[in-house]
Structures are given as C-alpha cells and as structure tokens.
C-alpha cells in the first residue's frame, strides 16, 4: 500500500467515529424528515404509502398561520439580532478599556448565558406576572399602571424579545469583546497621531478591522435566533393568539398538537431553506470581505 | 533651538523601572538612534516622546515647547511602527491621506500631497492598491509616507525595519537615511540592530536596563566604547580577564601586554580586543616592533564576504581575528599562528563592569 493511500486510510479511521455519529443524529433525521415531507405520513398512519409530492408544501404556503409565523419569526430575528448587536457592541467597547472590576462585569455577563432558557423563561414569567410580578410592583411605586406583559398581544412580542435579548446579549458581548481585545493597537496609535477622534477611530479602524468578527457573531446569533423555541414555550406558548407564534413553535404545534407530521416536516424544510439562504448570503459577505482585509 | 530635549526622564511599569534618568538633546535635522537589547527602555522613551506614555518624572521639550501634557496628535510628530500599522481597509492613497482627511483639507490639495509623498517613497502608481497587495518593504514605505504627510517636526521610527527580510532591510536603511537628510527632518530611531544604528545615525544612544550607557557618533561608540557592555553590544569583541599593573601593563595568564588606554591603574581588569585590531602571521619575524604578541592555533575560519573571520585558540580562550578577504592568504584549521596587536588599540576596563 502506498504511503498516500495509507495516510488517507488513517484519516478515514480517525474521522469515522464522528462521521457515524453525525450521520446518525443529523443526516438520518434530515433524510427521514425530507421524505416524510413528500408523503401523507401522520402519527395515525405512519407509512410511506401515499406520495403527495409538493402538496404538503402547498398546504403550508396556503396556510395564513404559516405566513403569520414566518413574519413573526423574521421580525423577531431581525430585531433581536440588531438590538443585541448594537447594545452588545457598545458594551464590548466600554469593557475594552482600562476599567476597574472587569472580572465582576465578566462574571455578571456570563451568568445569563450559562442558564437554561427554560429556567430563564420561568424566572421572567414570575418577574413579568401582571399581579404578582416584581416589575409591575416597581412601576406601581412610581405611579405607572400595571402592564400585562405577556397577556397583551402587542406587549407579549416585545416582552419575549426583551427576555431573549437579556439572555443572549452576553454571547454577543463576549464574542465582540474577544475580537476587540485581539485587534492590533498600532493602527489606533497611528490614527491618534494623525489626530483622529474616538468616533473617527471607531468608524475608520475598529469597525473595518472587526468586520469578520462582527459577521461571524451576527451569523451565529441569527441561526440561534431562528431556533428560539423553549423561551416561547415557557413564556407565551405562541400566544396570545398567534402574536408570538414563531416558526419553530408553529412546527411544534403542527407536529404534536395537529399530529400532522408531514406538513410539519415540509414547514421545517422551509425554515431550513430560509436560514440556509441567509447564512450563505452572510458567508458570501464574509469571504468577499476577507479578500479586501487580507 | 534644540529640536528635542528630554530631561531626566523616568518611567516605571509596576515594579519594572523601564527608563531611569534619561537625558538627551537633539539638534534640528539630526538622526539619533536609541540602541539596546530588548527591554532596555528604548521604545518606552520613543513612546513617551510620541505621547503614548506619560513620564513619571522629567520633561520633554519639542522645539522649546514643554510637551509632557500635550496629547500625541498635537505634538507635531510622525511615527512609523514596527508592524506597519497601515489601515487594512484603505488603499495606499487613503492611508497616506488619512491625517489630511481628518483635518478636512481640500480634495485637490490632498491629492497633490499624496502624489508628492508617493514619489518621495518611490511608490508612484500603487495608490489604489490595498496593504495586503504590497510587500513588507512597500508597506513600510507607505507607513513612512503616512507619517510624513502632516509635515511633522520630528519623525519617530520604532524598529521600522525589524519585520523585513535582510535584503529589503539593507536597501530601506539607506533610503530612509537619504530621505531624512533630503528633508532635513529631525529623526529619533529605535533599534536593537547595531548595524542599523552604525550605518544610519548621526549619533547613537546606547541603553541598558533603562539607563543611558553612552551617547556618541557611530565612530566613537565603536572605537571608544565607554564600558564593556557597549563594547560587547556594538561590534564584535574578544574579552580577556586579567590584571593591570601601573596602568601600563596588562597581565593575562602568563602573558604581559603593553597598553596605552586603560581605565584601571592596578587590579583586576577586562581587556577588549576588536577582531579588526588584531593581525595574524605565520612567522614571528613579520611582527612589527613594539607589538603585543600571542601564539595560538586556528580553530575555525569563516568567510563573511568582505572579511574573513578566524577563531584562534590561545591559552584555552577563543579570540577572533578579522581581515579583509583580499588580505587573507589561506590559514586553515589547525595552523599554528602568531597573533599581534598594537598597544594603542585595546581598551581595558575595571573587572567589576559586566559585559552583559
């Protein structure tokens, strides 16, 4: 056996365990759900006997609730990611200087991140409770009428948004901060000598140098935001009405309440398609950016 | 008026005393090099002059103006960094124009100045390239042009050549010096490379552990080092440990050498021999009268291009002898040789002064 072939074989041997695991937990379910989405496969009749073609997809597209969920999801993802990015970048910039108690801030920041979303949901559900919640209590102290945080259709969306930002922003901050810390300091000193103000340094140096990190952080958060499910489940169950019914929760309802596995699978694939499109688009930007940044 | 005056500068980082009592005066148009091993405080001095570090004690005057509390951008200095520090997202022209753009100067003026500067650093035609499309040498030229763009009164160079290949480094060395003389700009240069210091400077400041060891012209530093450290750091030397007698005779093992330049009268002493001060012959009859003579055996011959360096073992110590390649007539390893030197050349220092 030639050395090249032996090396290749060794490579396969090392890669095999993870390939098998990945295949079992990702490829098989993906393939299975893809085939399910083309058949009349339900919990009552779990078989591949009736082929429907794209009918499940058509059904999903003609369902006004699907369009509502898609809209809620997109609104949620865009808002959550942009708020987290903006606030996160500001906080990261503030932490990226010589300040006291840095360790304390880092500890506080890490805490929401390591908590399970279900626990976070339960805690916030208590805090936001219209009668017993501590938030309304404090608002009452300064003379503001109690707010029905999770019960009001408009308010519920913003409440879920706020809780998600509260939990996920630390991830954004830490990722951006890691990027900021690793920036070379000479370009900033060169700009200082040239008389650039802090704002000019931010726009001409920090942001351009940070672009790869920013895009990576935004891509990761976007993917995660599309998958938000547990927080919705605990806080609102998609309600009131369908005002917080994001696609992942919509799919859950279709599967386990509607028991319509096939249509749920089709919807999942639509969600996957949307996410993939976005990610491919973002990676395109990253790679074209690399070419310029070097 | 002096271009730059640094008076009794002190700077510590925590427990580390980076600069201790640094004093230097620079004339307008002078090229001064801070030379020393890493951690000797040379960069700290430069950064304090630039305004990036605050002096613990001492004053900095730039063209007569006390500058301790003046921020970097108002000090009228330009700076070139070791790692180029170009803005990767901007073209060559944008990099050079940065300071003018910040000051909102008119576009046509900026364009004209960028053109001039590009010509000055011989990069005309590359204005629309991005830094990653340039070689190291080209990037450092852009950095130089950028530093010169706002017509600074003092140019600060922080090891600008260290990241470059030997060939480019040598070429740029000459170019920077010529450019500096043409513009007549006062320049403070930091390096750990003795060759750069010797070839480029009007004066050299040799530093060690935050303290100035010696200030002088390259010739003075090389020919007349003030202590063994300077002799060791600048140029190549062999060191012999022995004893001085009456300030005239140096006793090494059982040899007695006559010396004329000793900083010691009696007692333990260290003799510094430059390889170029030593001569080597096969037979004793060729040795001029009055020379100090040692016998040894060649242990290694290395060809360095313009010179040949011969390692000679004399009484279990290795002594280096250098001669122009054209004068070298074929000593080889194992040859018995006579090494001699004039009493005018060697320097003798007190033994307690360490070379490290």
Coordinates of C-alpha atoms in Angstrom, one line a residue, chain A:
Chain A
X1 CA 0.0 0.0 0.0
X2 CA 1.4 3.4 -0.9
X3 CA 2.1 6.0 1.7
X4 CA -0.5 8.3 0.3
X5 CA -3.2 5.6 0.5
X6 CA -2.2 4.6 4.0
X7 CA -2.3 8.2 5.1
X8 CA -5.7 8.6 3.6
X9 CA -6.9 5.4 5.3
X10 CA -5.6 6.6 8.7
X11 CA -7.5 9.8 8.1
X12 CA -10.7 7.9 7.5
X13 CA -10.2 5.8 10.5
X14 CA -9.9 8.9 12.7
X15 CA -12.8 10.7 11.1
X16 CA -15.1 7.6 11.1
X17 CA -16.5 7.8 14.7
X18 CA -17.6 11.4 14.3
X19 CA -18.9 10.8 10.8
X20 CA -21.0 7.9 12.1
X21 CA -22.3 10.0 15.0
X22 CA -23.0 13.0 12.8
X23 CA -24.7 10.7 10.2
X24 CA -26.9 9.1 12.9
X25 CA -28.0 12.3 14.5
X26 CA -28.1 14.7 11.6
X27 CA -28.1 13.1 8.2
X28 CA -30.6 10.3 9.0
X29 CA -33.2 12.6 10.6
X30 CA -32.7 15.1 7.8
X31 CA -33.2 12.5 5.2
X32 CA -36.2 10.9 7.0
X33 CA -38.0 14.2 7.5
X34 CA -37.3 15.2 3.9
X35 CA -39.0 12.0 2.7
X36 CA -41.8 12.5 5.3
X37 CA -42.5 15.9 3.8
X38 CA -43.4 14.4 0.5
X39 CA -45.8 11.7 1.8
X40 CA -49.1 11.5 3.7
X41 CA -47.3 10.5 6.8
X42 CA -49.1 11.1 10.1
X43 CA -49.0 9.7 13.6
X44 CA -52.2 7.9 12.9
X45 CA -51.0 6.4 9.7
X46 CA -47.2 6.4 9.8
X47 CA -46.4 5.0 6.4
X48 CA -44.9 6.0 3.1
X49 CA -47.8 4.5 1.1
X50 CA -49.3 7.7 -0.3
X51 CA -47.0 10.0 -2.2
X52 CA -48.2 13.6 -2.2
X53 CA -45.3 15.4 -4.0
X54 CA -45.3 19.0 -3.0
X55 CA -48.8 19.0 -1.6
X56 CA -47.6 19.4 2.0
X57 CA -45.5 22.4 0.9
X58 CA -48.5 23.9 -0.9
X59 CA -50.7 23.4 2.1
X60 CA -48.2 25.1 4.3
X61 CA -47.9 28.1 1.9
X62 CA -51.7 28.4 1.7
X63 CA -52.0 28.4 5.5
X64 CA -52.3 32.0 6.7
X65 CA -50.9 30.9 10.1
X66 CA -47.7 29.8 8.4
X67 CA -47.3 33.3 6.8
X68 CA -48.0 34.8 10.2
X69 CA -45.4 32.7 11.8
X70 CA -42.9 33.4 9.1
X71 CA -43.5 37.1 9.6
X72 CA -43.2 36.9 13.4
X73 CA -40.0 34.9 13.1
X74 CA -38.4 37.3 10.7
X75 CA -39.4 40.3 12.8
X76 CA -38.2 38.5 15.9
X77 CA -34.8 37.5 14.4
X78 CA -34.1 40.9 12.8
X79 CA -35.0 42.8 15.9
X80 CA -33.3 40.5 18.4
X81 CA -30.1 40.3 16.4
X82 CA -29.9 44.0 15.6
X83 CA -30.7 45.1 19.2
X84 CA -28.2 42.5 20.6
X85 CA -25.5 43.6 18.2
X86 CA -26.0 47.3 18.8
X87 CA -26.1 47.1 22.6
X88 CA -23.5 44.4 22.6
X89 CA -21.1 46.3 20.6
X90 CA -21.5 49.4 22.8
X91 CA -21.0 47.3 26.0
X92 CA -18.0 45.5 24.4
X93 CA -16.4 48.8 23.5
X94 CA -17.0 50.1 27.1
X95 CA -15.4 46.9 28.5
X96 CA -12.4 47.1 26.2
X97 CA -10.7 49.8 28.2
X98 CA -8.8 50.0 31.4
X99 CA -11.6 49.9 33.9
X100 CA -11.8 48.6 37.4
X101 CA -13.8 45.5 38.4
X102 CA -13.6 43.9 34.9
X103 CA -13.7 40.4 36.5
X104 CA -17.0 41.3 38.2
X105 CA -18.6 42.5 34.9
X106 CA -17.4 39.4 33.1
X107 CA -19.0 37.2 35.8
X108 CA -22.3 39.0 35.7
X109 CA -22.3 38.8 31.9
X110 CA -21.6 35.1 31.8
X111 CA -24.4 34.2 34.2
X112 CA -27.5 34.6 31.8
X113 CA -25.5 32.8 29.1
X114 CA -25.0 29.6 31.2
X115 CA -28.6 29.5 32.4
X116 CA -31.0 27.1 30.6
X117 CA -33.6 29.1 28.5
X118 CA -36.4 27.2 30.3
X119 CA -35.1 28.4 33.7
X120 CA -34.8 31.9 32.3
X121 CA -38.3 31.7 30.9
X122 CA -39.7 30.6 34.3
X123 CA -37.9 33.4 36.2
X124 CA -39.0 36.1 33.8
X125 CA -42.6 34.7 33.8
X126 CA -42.6 35.4 37.5
X127 CA -41.0 38.8 37.2
X128 CA -43.4 39.8 34.4
X129 CA -46.6 38.4 36.2
X130 CA -49.3 41.1 35.9
X131 CA -50.4 40.9 39.5
X132 CA -47.5 39.2 41.4
X133 CA -44.6 40.3 39.3
X134 CA -41.9 42.5 40.8
X135 CA -41.7 44.6 37.6
X136 CA -45.2 45.9 37.9
X137 CA -44.7 46.4 41.6
X138 CA -41.8 48.8 40.9
X139 CA -43.7 50.5 38.1
X140 CA -46.6 50.9 40.6
X141 CA -44.2 52.7 43.1
X142 CA -43.6 55.4 40.5
X143 CA -47.3 55.6 39.6
X144 CA -47.4 53.6 36.4
X145 CA -50.4 51.4 35.8
X146 CA -49.7 47.6 35.8
X147 CA -48.8 46.3 32.3
X148 CA -50.0 42.9 31.1
X149 CA -46.5 42.0 29.8
X150 CA -47.3 38.6 28.4
X151 CA -51.1 38.7 28.1
X152 CA -51.4 41.7 25.7
X153 CA -50.9 40.6 22.0
X154 CA -48.6 43.6 21.2
X155 CA -46.8 43.7 24.5
X156 CA -46.1 39.9 24.5
X157 CA -44.0 40.1 21.4
X158 CA -41.8 42.8 22.9
X159 CA -41.6 41.1 26.3
X160 CA -40.3 37.9 24.7
X161 CA -37.9 39.9 22.7
X162 CA -36.6 41.7 25.8
X163 CA -36.1 38.4 27.7
X164 CA -34.3 36.9 24.7
X165 CA -32.0 40.0 24.5
X166 CA -31.4 39.8 28.2
X167 CA -30.2 36.2 28.0
X168 CA -28.4 36.2 24.7
X169 CA -26.7 39.6 24.6
X170 CA -23.8 38.3 26.8
X171 CA -22.8 35.9 24.0
X172 CA -22.7 38.8 21.6
X173 CA -20.7 41.0 24.0
X174 CA -18.1 38.3 24.8
X175 CA -17.6 37.4 21.1
X176 CA -17.2 41.0 20.1
X177 CA -15.0 41.7 23.1
X178 CA -12.7 38.8 22.2
X179 CA -12.4 40.4 18.7
X180 CA -11.7 43.8 20.1
X181 CA -9.1 42.6 22.5
X182 CA -7.2 40.9 19.7
X183 CA -7.1 43.9 17.4
X184 CA -3.5 45.3 16.9
X185 CA -3.0 48.5 18.8
X186 CA -0.6 50.2 16.4
X187 CA -3.2 51.3 13.8
X188 CA -5.1 53.1 16.7
X189 CA -1.9 54.8 17.8
X190 CA -1.1 55.8 14.2
X191 CA -4.6 57.2 13.9
X192 CA -4.2 59.0 17.2
X193 CA -1.1 60.8 16.0
X194 CA -2.9 61.7 12.8
X195 CA -5.5 63.4 15.0
X196 CA -8.5 61.1 14.6
X197 CA -11.2 61.4 17.3
X198 CA -12.6 58.4 19.2
X199 CA -15.6 58.3 16.8
X200 CA -13.4 58.5 13.7
X201 CA -11.2 55.7 15.1
X202 CA -14.4 53.7 15.6
X203 CA -15.6 54.2 12.1
X204 CA -12.3 54.1 10.2
X205 CA -10.5 51.5 12.1
X206 CA -12.4 49.5 14.7
X207 CA -15.4 48.6 12.6
X208 CA -13.5 47.7 9.4
X209 CA -11.0 45.6 11.4
X210 CA -13.8 44.0 13.3
X211 CA -15.9 43.1 10.2
X212 CA -15.0 39.4 10.1
X213 CA -15.8 39.0 13.9
X214 CA -19.0 41.1 13.6
X215 CA -20.3 39.0 10.7
X216 CA -19.4 35.7 12.5
X217 CA -21.2 36.9 15.6
X218 CA -24.3 38.1 13.6
X219 CA -24.4 34.8 11.6
X220 CA -24.2 32.6 14.7
X221 CA -26.8 34.7 16.6
X222 CA -29.1 34.7 13.6
X223 CA -29.1 30.9 13.3
X224 CA -29.7 30.6 17.1
X225 CA -32.5 33.2 17.0
X226 CA -34.3 31.3 14.2
X227 CA -34.3 28.3 16.5
X228 CA -35.8 30.1 19.5
X229 CA -38.4 27.7 20.9
X230 CA -38.0 27.0 24.6
X231 CA -38.4 30.6 25.7
X232 CA -41.6 30.9 23.7
X233 CA -42.9 27.6 25.0
X234 CA -42.4 28.7 28.6
X235 CA -43.4 32.3 28.3
X236 CA -46.3 32.5 25.9
X237 CA -46.9 29.3 24.0
X238 CA -47.0 31.3 20.9
X239 CA -49.8 33.5 22.2
X240 CA -51.8 35.5 23.0
X241 CA -53.5 34.3 19.8
X242 CA -50.6 33.8 17.4
X243 CA -48.7 37.0 18.3
X244 CA -45.5 35.2 19.3
X245 CA -46.0 32.1 17.2
X246 CA -42.5 31.8 15.7
X247 CA -41.9 29.1 13.1
X248 CA -40.2 26.7 15.4
X249 CA -43.2 26.8 17.7
X250 CA -45.6 26.6 14.8
X251 CA -43.9 23.4 13.7
X252 CA -44.1 22.0 17.2
X253 CA -47.8 22.7 17.2
X254 CA -48.3 21.1 13.8
X255 CA -46.5 18.0 14.9
X256 CA -47.6 17.4 18.5
X257 CA -50.9 19.1 18.6
X258 CA -52.0 18.8 15.0
X259 CA -50.3 15.5 14.6
X260 CA -49.7 16.4 11.0
X261 CA -46.1 15.2 10.8
X262 CA -45.8 15.5 7.0
X263 CA -46.9 19.2 6.8
X264 CA -44.7 20.0 9.9
X265 CA -41.7 18.4 8.1
X266 CA -42.4 20.4 5.0
X267 CA -42.6 23.6 7.1
X268 CA -39.3 22.6 8.8
X269 CA -37.7 22.4 5.4
X270 CA -39.0 25.9 4.5
X271 CA -37.5 27.2 7.7
X272 CA -34.2 25.4 6.9
X273 CA -34.2 26.9 3.5
X274 CA -34.7 30.4 4.8
X275 CA -31.9 30.0 7.4
X276 CA -29.6 28.5 4.8
X277 CA -30.2 31.3 2.3
X278 CA -29.4 33.9 5.0
X279 CA -26.3 32.1 6.1
X280 CA -25.0 31.6 2.6
X281 CA -25.6 35.3 1.9
X282 CA -23.8 36.3 5.1
X283 CA -20.8 34.0 4.4
X284 CA -20.6 35.5 0.9
X285 CA -20.2 38.8 2.5
X286 CA -17.6 37.5 5.0
X287 CA -15.5 35.8 2.3
X288 CA -15.6 38.8 0.0
X289 CA -14.6 41.0 2.9
X290 CA -11.6 38.7 3.7
X291 CA -10.3 39.4 0.2
X292 CA -10.1 43.1 1.0
X293 CA -9.0 42.8 4.6
X294 CA -6.3 40.2 3.7

